Amino acid sequence: RGIFWLNRAAGEYYSPALMLLAELYETGQLGGNSVGVAPDPAKSRELLLLAAANQHPPAYFKLYQLDHRDDASRFDSTERRARQYLNQCVSLGMAECQFEQAKLLFTGDDQSRNVPRGISLLQQAAEQGLVKADVLLQAVLQVQSAQVTQQ
């Protein structure tokens, strides 16, 4: 019965319902419980794209997570798409996305490294209460302070 209402809400393009259905089709479970639905990654992705079309930040973040690989070149087409999803999520102000983007900016190659922008994103994420962003921000600022002192 719950699946009926979830499908109905998703049919009206309600993003949280689309996200729950995407989880269901990704894992075959809902909230950690099996509900008799076979996993269907293509259907899951389709639902995530619908939620993203509604400018739903968690959908962009999930799409990023599905496409991103730590070992991928930023020139890889799937990685480029992942970073586009992440950029869109950052532009919508989701703290978790700001944190992920900051990490990429700190560890990127010479062309993609941008420490000041990374610090700014960490500050924004920390202001939203993301503790790990605040922890990383303090560590980065401490390293920067030590580097200035050594010079």
CSV table of N, CA and C in Angstrom, one decimal:
chain,number,residue,atom,x,y,z
A,1,ARG,N,0.8,-1.2,0.0
A,1,ARG,CA,0.0,0.0,0.0
A,1,ARG,C,0.9,1.3,0.0
A,2,GLY,N,2.0,1.2,0.8
A,2,GLY,CA,2.9,2.4,0.8
A,2,GLY,C,3.5,2.7,-0.5
A,3,ILE,N,3.8,1.6,-1.3
A,3,ILE,CA,4.4,1.7,-2.6
A,3,ILE,C,3.4,2.4,-3.5
A,4,PHE,N,2.1,2.1,-3.4
A,4,PHE,CA,1.1,2.8,-4.2
A,4,PHE,C,1.2,4.3,-4.0
A,5,TRP,N,1.2,4.7,-2.8
A,5,TRP,CA,1.2,6.2,-2.5
A,5,TRP,C,2.6,6.8,-2.9
A,6,LEU,N,3.6,6.0,-2.8
A,6,LEU,CA,4.9,6.5,-3.2
A,6,LEU,C,5.0,6.7,-4.8
A,7,ASN,N,4.4,5.7,-5.5
A,7,ASN,CA,4.3,5.8,-6.9
A,7,ASN,C,3.4,7.0,-7.3
A,8,ARG,N,2.4,7.2,-6.6
A,8,ARG,CA,1.5,8.3,-6.9
A,8,ARG,C,2.1,9.7,-6.8
A,9,ALA,N,2.9,9.8,-5.6
A,9,ALA,CA,3.6,11.1,-5.4
A,9,ALA,C,4.7,11.3,-6.4
A,10,ALA,N,5.4,10.2,-6.8
A,10,ALA,CA,6.4,10.3,-7.8
A,10,ALA,C,5.8,10.6,-9.1
A,11,GLY,N,4.6,10.1,-9.4
A,11,GLY,CA,3.9,10.5,-10.7
A,11,GLY,C,3.6,11.9,-10.8
A,12,GLU,N,3.5,12.6,-9.6
A,12,GLU,CA,3.3,14.1,-9.6
A,12,GLU,C,4.6,14.8,-9.5
A,13,TYR,N,5.7,14.1,-9.8
A,13,TYR,CA,7.1,14.6,-9.8
A,13,TYR,C,7.5,15.2,-8.5
A,14,TYR,N,7.0,14.6,-7.4
A,14,TYR,CA,7.4,15.1,-6.0
A,14,TYR,C,8.8,14.5,-5.8
A,15,SER,N,9.8,15.4,-5.7
A,15,SER,CA,11.2,14.9,-5.7
A,15,SER,C,11.6,14.0,-4.5
A,16,PRO,N,11.1,14.2,-3.3
A,16,PRO,CA,11.5,13.2,-2.3
A,16,PRO,C,10.9,11.8,-2.6
A,17,ALA,N,9.7,11.7,-3.2
A,17,ALA,CA,9.2,10.4,-3.6
A,17,ALA,C,10.0,9.8,-4.7
A,18,LEU,N,10.4,10.6,-5.6
A,18,LEU,CA,11.2,10.1,-6.7
A,18,LEU,C,12.5,9.6,-6.2
A,19,MET,N,13.1,10.2,-5.2
A,19,MET,CA,14.3,9.8,-4.5
A,19,MET,C,14.1,8.4,-3.8
A,20,LEU,N,13.0,8.3,-3.1
A,20,LEU,CA,12.7,7.0,-2.4
A,20,LEU,C,12.5,5.9,-3.4
A,21,LEU,N,11.8,6.2,-4.5
A,21,LEU,CA,11.7,5.1,-5.6
A,21,LEU,C,13.0,4.8,-6.2
A,22,ALA,N,13.9,5.8,-6.4
A,22,ALA,CA,15.2,5.6,-7.0
A,22,ALA,C,16.0,4.6,-6.1
A,23,GLU,N,15.9,4.9,-4.8
A,23,GLU,CA,16.6,4.0,-3.8
A,23,GLU,C,16.0,2.6,-3.9
A,24,LEU,N,14.7,2.5,-4.0
A,24,LEU,CA,14.0,1.2,-4.1
A,24,LEU,C,14.5,0.4,-5.3
A,25,TYR,N,14.6,1.1,-6.5
A,25,TYR,CA,15.1,0.4,-7.7
A,25,TYR,C,16.6,0.2,-7.7
A,26,GLU,N,17.3,1.0,-7.0
A,26,GLU,CA,18.7,0.8,-6.9
A,26,GLU,C,19.1,-0.5,-6.1
A,27,THR,N,18.4,-0.6,-5.0
A,27,THR,CA,18.8,-1.7,-4.0
A,27,THR,C,17.8,-2.8,-3.9
A,28,GLY,N,16.5,-2.6,-4.4
A,28,GLY,CA,15.5,-3.6,-4.1
A,28,GLY,C,14.9,-3.5,-2.7
A,29,GLN,N,15.4,-2.5,-2.0
A,29,GLN,CA,14.9,-2.3,-0.6
A,29,GLN,C,14.5,-0.8,-0.4
A,30,LEU,N,13.6,-0.7,0.6
A,30,LEU,CA,13.2,0.7,1.0
A,30,LEU,C,13.4,0.8,2.5
A,31,GLY,N,14.3,1.7,2.8
A,31,GLY,CA,14.6,1.9,4.3
A,31,GLY,C,15.2,0.7,4.9
A,32,GLY,N,16.0,-0.1,4.1
A,32,GLY,CA,16.6,-1.2,4.6
A,32,GLY,C,15.8,-2.5,4.6
A,33,ASN,N,14.5,-2.4,4.2
A,33,ASN,CA,13.6,-3.5,4.2
A,33,ASN,C,13.3,-4.0,2.7
A,34,SER,N,13.4,-5.3,2.5
A,34,SER,CA,13.0,-5.8,1.2
A,34,SER,C,11.5,-5.7,1.0
A,35,VAL,N,11.1,-5.2,-0.2
A,35,VAL,CA,9.7,-5.1,-0.5
A,35,VAL,C,9.3,-5.8,-1.7
A,36,GLY,N,10.1,-6.7,-2.2
A,36,GLY,CA,9.8,-7.6,-3.3
A,36,GLY,C,9.9,-6.9,-4.7
A,37,VAL,N,10.8,-5.9,-4.7
A,37,VAL,CA,11.0,-5.3,-6.0
A,37,VAL,C,12.4,-5.6,-6.5
A,38,ALA,N,12.6,-6.1,-7.7
A,38,ALA,CA,13.9,-6.4,-8.2
A,38,ALA,C,14.7,-5.1,-8.5
A,39,PRO,N,16.0,-5.1,-8.1
A,39,PRO,CA,16.8,-3.9,-8.5
A,39,PRO,C,16.8,-3.6,-10.0
A,40,ASP,N,16.7,-2.3,-10.3
A,40,ASP,CA,16.7,-1.9,-11.7
A,40,ASP,C,17.5,-0.6,-11.8
A,41,PRO,N,18.8,-0.7,-12.0
A,41,PRO,CA,19.6,0.5,-12.0
A,41,PRO,C,19.2,1.5,-13.1
A,42,ALA,N,18.7,1.1,-14.2
A,42,ALA,CA,18.3,2.1,-15.3
A,42,ALA,C,17.1,2.8,-14.8
A,43,LYS,N,16.1,2.2,-14.2
A,43,LYS,CA,14.9,2.8,-13.6
A,43,LYS,C,15.3,3.8,-12.5
A,44,SER,N,16.2,3.3,-11.7
A,44,SER,CA,16.7,4.2,-10.6
A,44,SER,C,17.3,5.5,-11.1
A,45,ARG,N,18.1,5.4,-12.1
A,45,ARG,CA,18.8,6.5,-12.7
A,45,ARG,C,17.7,7.5,-13.3
A,46,GLU,N,16.8,6.9,-14.0
A,46,GLU,CA,15.7,7.7,-14.6
A,46,GLU,C,15.0,8.5,-13.6
A,47,LEU,N,14.7,7.9,-12.5
A,47,LEU,CA,14.0,8.6,-11.4
A,47,LEU,C,14.9,9.7,-10.8
A,48,LEU,N,16.2,9.4,-10.6
A,48,LEU,CA,17.1,10.4,-10.1
A,48,LEU,C,17.1,11.6,-11.1
A,49,LEU,N,17.2,11.3,-12.4
A,49,LEU,CA,17.2,12.4,-13.4
A,49,LEU,C,15.9,13.3,-13.3
A,50,LEU,N,14.8,12.6,-13.1
A,50,LEU,CA,13.5,13.4,-12.9
A,50,LEU,C,13.6,14.3,-11.7
A,51,ALA,N,14.1,13.8,-10.6
A,51,ALA,CA,14.2,14.6,-9.4
A,51,ALA,C,15.2,15.7,-9.6
A,52,ALA,N,16.3,15.4,-10.3
A,52,ALA,CA,17.3,16.5,-10.6
A,52,ALA,C,16.7,17.5,-11.5
A,53,ALA,N,15.8,17.2,-12.4
A,53,ALA,CA,15.2,18.1,-13.3
A,53,ALA,C,14.3,19.1,-12.5
A,54,ASN,N,13.9,18.7,-11.3
A,54,ASN,CA,13.2,19.5,-10.4
A,54,ASN,C,14.1,20.4,-9.5
A,55,GLN,N,15.4,20.3,-9.8
A,55,GLN,CA,16.4,21.1,-9.1
A,55,GLN,C,16.5,20.6,-7.6
A,56,HIS,N,16.5,19.3,-7.4
A,56,HIS,CA,16.5,18.7,-6.1
A,56,HIS,C,18.0,18.3,-5.8
A,57,PRO,N,18.7,19.0,-4.9
A,57,PRO,CA,20.1,18.8,-4.7
A,57,PRO,C,20.5,17.4,-4.4
A,58,PRO,N,19.7,16.7,-3.5
A,58,PRO,CA,20.1,15.3,-3.2
A,58,PRO,C,20.2,14.4,-4.5
A,59,ALA,N,19.3,14.7,-5.4
A,59,ALA,CA,19.3,13.9,-6.7
A,59,ALA,C,20.6,14.1,-7.4
A,60,TYR,N,21.0,15.4,-7.5
A,60,TYR,CA,22.3,15.7,-8.2
A,60,TYR,C,23.5,15.0,-7.5
A,61,PHE,N,23.4,15.0,-6.1
A,61,PHE,CA,24.5,14.4,-5.4
A,61,PHE,C,24.6,12.9,-5.6
A,62,LYS,N,23.4,12.3,-5.6
A,62,LYS,CA,23.4,10.8,-5.8
A,62,LYS,C,23.9,10.5,-7.2
A,63,LEU,N,23.5,11.3,-8.2
A,63,LEU,CA,24.0,11.1,-9.6
A,63,LEU,C,25.5,11.3,-9.6
A,64,TYR,N,26.0,12.2,-8.9
A,64,TYR,CA,27.5,12.4,-8.8
A,64,TYR,C,28.1,11.2,-8.2
A,65,GLN,N,27.6,10.7,-7.1
A,65,GLN,CA,28.1,9.5,-6.5
A,65,GLN,C,28.1,8.3,-7.4
A,66,LEU,N,27.1,8.2,-8.2
A,66,LEU,CA,27.0,7.0,-9.1
A,66,LEU,C,28.1,7.1,-10.2
A,67,ASP,N,28.4,8.3,-10.7
A,67,ASP,CA,29.3,8.5,-11.8
A,67,ASP,C,30.7,8.7,-11.4
A,68,HIS,N,31.0,9.3,-10.2
A,68,HIS,CA,32.3,9.7,-9.8
A,68,HIS,C,33.2,8.4,-9.5
A,69,ARG,N,34.4,8.5,-9.9
A,69,ARG,CA,35.5,7.5,-9.6
A,69,ARG,C,36.7,8.3,-9.2
A,70,ASP,N,37.3,8.0,-8.0
A,70,ASP,CA,38.4,8.7,-7.5
A,70,ASP,C,39.6,8.6,-8.5
A,71,ASP,N,39.7,7.5,-9.2
A,71,ASP,CA,40.9,7.3,-10.1
A,71,ASP,C,40.6,7.8,-11.5
A,72,ALA,N,39.5,8.4,-11.8
A,72,ALA,CA,39.2,8.8,-13.1
A,72,ALA,C,39.8,10.2,-13.4
A,73,SER,N,40.2,10.3,-14.7
A,73,SER,CA,40.7,11.6,-15.2
A,73,SER,C,39.6,12.6,-15.2
A,74,ARG,N,39.8,13.8,-15.0
A,74,ARG,CA,38.7,14.8,-15.1
A,74,ARG,C,38.3,15.0,-16.6
A,75,PHE,N,39.0,14.4,-17.5
A,75,PHE,CA,38.7,14.4,-18.9
A,75,PHE,C,37.8,13.3,-19.3
A,76,ASP,N,37.7,12.2,-18.5
A,76,ASP,CA,36.8,11.1,-18.7
A,76,ASP,C,35.4,11.6,-18.8
A,77,SER,N,34.6,11.1,-19.8
A,77,SER,CA,33.3,11.6,-20.1
A,77,SER,C,32.4,11.4,-18.9
A,78,THR,N,32.5,10.2,-18.3
A,78,THR,CA,31.6,9.9,-17.1
A,78,THR,C,32.0,10.8,-16.0
A,79,GLU,N,33.3,11.0,-15.8
A,79,GLU,CA,33.7,11.9,-14.7
A,79,GLU,C,33.3,13.4,-14.9
A,80,ARG,N,33.4,13.8,-16.2
A,80,ARG,CA,32.9,15.1,-16.5
A,80,ARG,C,31.4,15.3,-16.2
A,81,ARG,N,30.6,14.3,-16.5
A,81,ARG,CA,29.2,14.3,-16.2
A,81,ARG,C,29.0,14.3,-14.7
A,82,ALA,N,29.8,13.5,-14.0
A,82,ALA,CA,29.7,13.5,-12.5
A,82,ALA,C,30.0,14.9,-11.9
A,83,ARG,N,31.0,15.5,-12.4
A,83,ARG,CA,31.4,16.9,-11.9
A,83,ARG,C,30.3,17.9,-12.3
A,84,GLN,N,29.6,17.7,-13.4
A,84,GLN,CA,28.6,18.6,-13.8
A,84,GLN,C,27.4,18.5,-12.7
A,85,TYR,N,27.1,17.2,-12.4
A,85,TYR,CA,26.1,17.0,-11.3
A,85,TYR,C,26.5,17.7,-10.0
A,86,LEU,N,27.8,17.5,-9.7
A,86,LEU,CA,28.3,18.1,-8.4
A,86,LEU,C,28.2,19.6,-8.5
A,87,ASN,N,28.6,20.2,-9.6
A,87,ASN,CA,28.6,21.7,-9.7
A,87,ASN,C,27.1,22.2,-9.6
A,88,GLN,N,26.2,21.5,-10.2
A,88,GLN,CA,24.8,21.9,-10.1
A,88,GLN,C,24.3,21.8,-8.6
A,89,CYS,N,24.7,20.7,-7.9
A,89,CYS,CA,24.3,20.6,-6.5
A,89,CYS,C,25.0,21.7,-5.7
A,90,VAL,N,26.2,22.0,-5.9
A,90,VAL,CA,26.9,23.1,-5.2
A,90,VAL,C,26.1,24.4,-5.4
A,91,SER,N,25.7,24.6,-6.7
A,91,SER,CA,25.1,25.9,-7.0
A,91,SER,C,23.7,26.0,-6.3
A,92,LEU,N,23.1,24.9,-5.9
A,92,LEU,CA,21.9,24.9,-5.1
A,92,LEU,C,22.1,24.9,-3.6
A,93,GLY,N,23.4,24.9,-3.2
A,93,GLY,CA,23.7,25.2,-1.8
A,93,GLY,C,23.7,24.0,-0.9
A,94,MET,N,23.8,22.8,-1.4
A,94,MET,CA,23.8,21.6,-0.5
A,94,MET,C,25.2,21.4,0.1
A,95,ALA,N,25.2,21.4,1.5
A,95,ALA,CA,26.5,21.3,2.2
A,95,ALA,C,27.3,20.1,1.8
A,96,GLU,N,26.8,19.0,1.7
A,96,GLU,CA,27.5,17.8,1.4
A,96,GLU,C,28.2,17.9,0.0
A,97,CYS,N,27.5,18.6,-0.9
A,97,CYS,CA,28.1,18.8,-2.2
A,97,CYS,C,29.2,19.8,-2.2
A,98,GLN,N,29.1,20.9,-1.4
A,98,GLN,CA,30.1,21.9,-1.2
A,98,GLN,C,31.3,21.2,-0.6
A,99,PHE,N,31.2,20.3,0.4
A,99,PHE,CA,32.3,19.6,1.0
A,99,PHE,C,33.0,18.7,-0.1
A,100,GLU,N,32.3,18.0,-0.9
A,100,GLU,CA,32.9,17.2,-1.9
A,100,GLU,C,33.6,18.0,-3.0
A,101,GLN,N,33.0,19.1,-3.4
A,101,GLN,CA,33.7,20.0,-4.3
A,101,GLN,C,35.0,20.6,-3.8
A,102,ALA,N,34.9,21.0,-2.5
A,102,ALA,CA,36.1,21.5,-1.8
A,102,ALA,C,37.3,20.5,-1.9
A,103,LYS,N,36.9,19.2,-1.6
A,103,LYS,CA,38.0,18.2,-1.6
A,103,LYS,C,38.6,18.1,-3.0
A,104,LEU,N,37.8,18.1,-4.0
A,104,LEU,CA,38.3,18.1,-5.4
A,104,LEU,C,39.2,19.3,-5.7
A,105,LEU,N,38.8,20.4,-5.2
A,105,LEU,CA,39.6,21.6,-5.4
A,105,LEU,C,40.9,21.6,-4.7
A,106,PHE,N,41.0,20.9,-3.6
A,106,PHE,CA,42.2,20.9,-2.8
A,106,PHE,C,43.2,19.8,-3.5
A,107,THR,N,42.6,18.8,-4.1
A,107,THR,CA,43.5,17.7,-4.5
A,107,THR,C,43.6,17.6,-6.0
A,108,GLY,N,43.0,18.5,-6.8
A,108,GLY,CA,43.1,18.5,-8.2
A,108,GLY,C,44.5,18.8,-8.8
A,109,ASP,N,44.6,18.6,-10.1
A,109,ASP,CA,45.8,18.9,-10.7
A,109,ASP,C,46.0,20.4,-10.8
A,110,ASP,N,47.1,20.9,-11.3
A,110,ASP,CA,47.4,22.3,-11.3
A,110,ASP,C,46.3,23.1,-11.9
A,111,GLN,N,45.6,22.6,-12.9
A,111,GLN,CA,44.6,23.4,-13.6
A,111,GLN,C,43.3,23.4,-12.8
A,112,SER,N,43.0,22.4,-12.1
A,112,SER,CA,41.7,22.3,-11.4
A,112,SER,C,41.8,22.6,-9.9
A,113,ARG,N,43.1,22.8,-9.4
A,113,ARG,CA,43.3,23.1,-8.0
A,113,ARG,C,42.9,24.6,-7.7
A,114,ASN,N,42.1,24.8,-6.7
A,114,ASN,CA,41.7,26.2,-6.3
A,114,ASN,C,41.4,26.2,-4.8
A,115,VAL,N,42.5,26.4,-4.1
A,115,VAL,CA,42.4,26.4,-2.6
A,115,VAL,C,41.5,27.5,-2.1
A,116,PRO,N,41.6,28.7,-2.5
A,116,PRO,CA,40.7,29.7,-2.0
A,116,PRO,C,39.2,29.4,-2.2
A,117,ARG,N,38.8,28.9,-3.4
A,117,ARG,CA,37.4,28.5,-3.6
A,117,ARG,C,37.1,27.3,-2.7
A,118,GLY,N,38.0,26.4,-2.5
A,118,GLY,CA,37.7,25.2,-1.6
A,118,GLY,C,37.5,25.7,-0.2
A,119,ILE,N,38.2,26.6,0.2
A,119,ILE,CA,38.0,27.2,1.6
A,119,ILE,C,36.7,27.8,1.7
A,120,SER,N,36.3,28.6,0.7
A,120,SER,CA,35.0,29.3,0.7
A,120,SER,C,33.9,28.2,0.7
A,121,LEU,N,34.0,27.2,0.0
A,121,LEU,CA,32.9,26.1,0.0
A,121,LEU,C,32.9,25.4,1.4
A,122,LEU,N,34.0,25.2,2.0
A,122,LEU,CA,34.0,24.6,3.3
A,122,LEU,C,33.4,25.5,4.3
A,123,GLN,N,33.6,26.8,4.2
A,123,GLN,CA,33.0,27.7,5.1
A,123,GLN,C,31.5,27.7,5.0
A,124,GLN,N,31.0,27.7,3.7
A,124,GLN,CA,29.6,27.6,3.5
A,124,GLN,C,29.0,26.3,4.1
A,125,ALA,N,29.6,25.2,3.8
A,125,ALA,CA,29.1,23.9,4.3
A,125,ALA,C,29.1,23.9,5.9
A,126,ALA,N,30.2,24.4,6.4
A,126,ALA,CA,30.3,24.5,7.9
A,126,ALA,C,29.2,25.4,8.5
A,127,GLU,N,28.9,26.5,7.8
A,127,GLU,CA,27.9,27.4,8.3
A,127,GLU,C,26.5,26.7,8.3
A,128,GLN,N,26.4,25.7,7.5
A,128,GLN,CA,25.1,24.9,7.4
A,128,GLN,C,25.1,23.8,8.4
A,129,GLY,N,26.2,23.6,9.2
A,129,GLY,CA,26.3,22.6,10.3
A,129,GLY,C,26.9,21.3,9.9
A,130,LEU,N,27.6,21.3,8.8
A,130,LEU,CA,28.3,20.0,8.4
A,130,LEU,C,29.6,20.0,9.1
A,131,VAL,N,29.6,19.1,10.1
A,131,VAL,CA,30.7,19.0,11.1
A,131,VAL,C,32.0,18.7,10.3
A,132,LYS,N,32.0,17.7,9.4
A,132,LYS,CA,33.2,17.3,8.8
A,132,LYS,C,33.8,18.4,7.9
A,133,ALA,N,32.9,19.3,7.4
A,133,ALA,CA,33.4,20.5,6.7
A,133,ALA,C,34.2,21.4,7.6
A,134,ASP,N,33.7,21.6,8.8
A,134,ASP,CA,34.3,22.5,9.8
A,134,ASP,C,35.7,21.9,10.2
A,135,VAL,N,35.7,20.6,10.4
A,135,VAL,CA,37.0,19.9,10.8
A,135,VAL,C,38.0,20.1,9.7
A,136,LEU,N,37.6,19.8,8.5
A,136,LEU,CA,38.6,20.0,7.3
A,136,LEU,C,39.0,21.4,7.2
A,137,LEU,N,38.0,22.3,7.3
A,137,LEU,CA,38.3,23.8,7.2
A,137,LEU,C,39.4,24.2,8.2
A,138,GLN,N,39.3,23.7,9.5
A,138,GLN,CA,40.2,24.1,10.5
A,138,GLN,C,41.6,23.5,10.2
A,139,ALA,N,41.6,22.3,9.6
A,139,ALA,CA,42.9,21.7,9.3
A,139,ALA,C,43.6,22.4,8.1
A,140,VAL,N,42.8,22.8,7.1
A,140,VAL,CA,43.3,23.5,6.0
A,140,VAL,C,43.9,24.9,6.4
A,141,LEU,N,43.1,25.6,7.2
A,141,LEU,CA,43.6,26.9,7.7
A,141,LEU,C,44.8,26.8,8.6
A,142,GLN,N,44.9,25.7,9.3
A,142,GLN,CA,46.1,25.5,10.2
A,142,GLN,C,47.3,25.2,9.3
A,143,VAL,N,47.2,24.5,8.2
A,143,VAL,CA,48.3,24.2,7.3
A,143,VAL,C,48.7,25.5,6.6
A,144,GLN,N,47.7,26.3,6.2
A,144,GLN,CA,48.0,27.5,5.5
A,144,GLN,C,48.7,28.5,6.4
A,145,SER,N,48.3,28.5,7.7
A,145,SER,CA,49.0,29.4,8.7
A,145,SER,C,50.4,28.9,8.9
A,146,ALA,N,50.6,27.6,9.0
A,146,ALA,CA,52.0,27.1,9.1
A,146,ALA,C,52.9,27.5,7.9
A,147,GLN,N,52.3,27.4,6.7
A,147,GLN,CA,53.1,27.7,5.5
A,147,GLN,C,53.4,29.2,5.5
A,148,VAL,N,52.5,30.1,5.9
A,148,VAL,CA,52.8,31.5,5.9
A,148,VAL,C,53.9,31.8,6.9
A,149,THR,N,53.8,31.1,8.1
A,149,THR,CA,54.8,31.3,9.1
A,149,THR,C,56.2,30.9,8.7
A,150,GLN,N,56.3,29.8,7.9
A,150,GLN,CA,57.6,29.3,7.4
A,150,GLN,C,58.2,30.2,6.4
A,151,GLN,N,57.4,31.0,5.7
A,151,GLN,CA,57.9,31.9,4.6
A,151,GLN,C,58.4,33.1,5.3
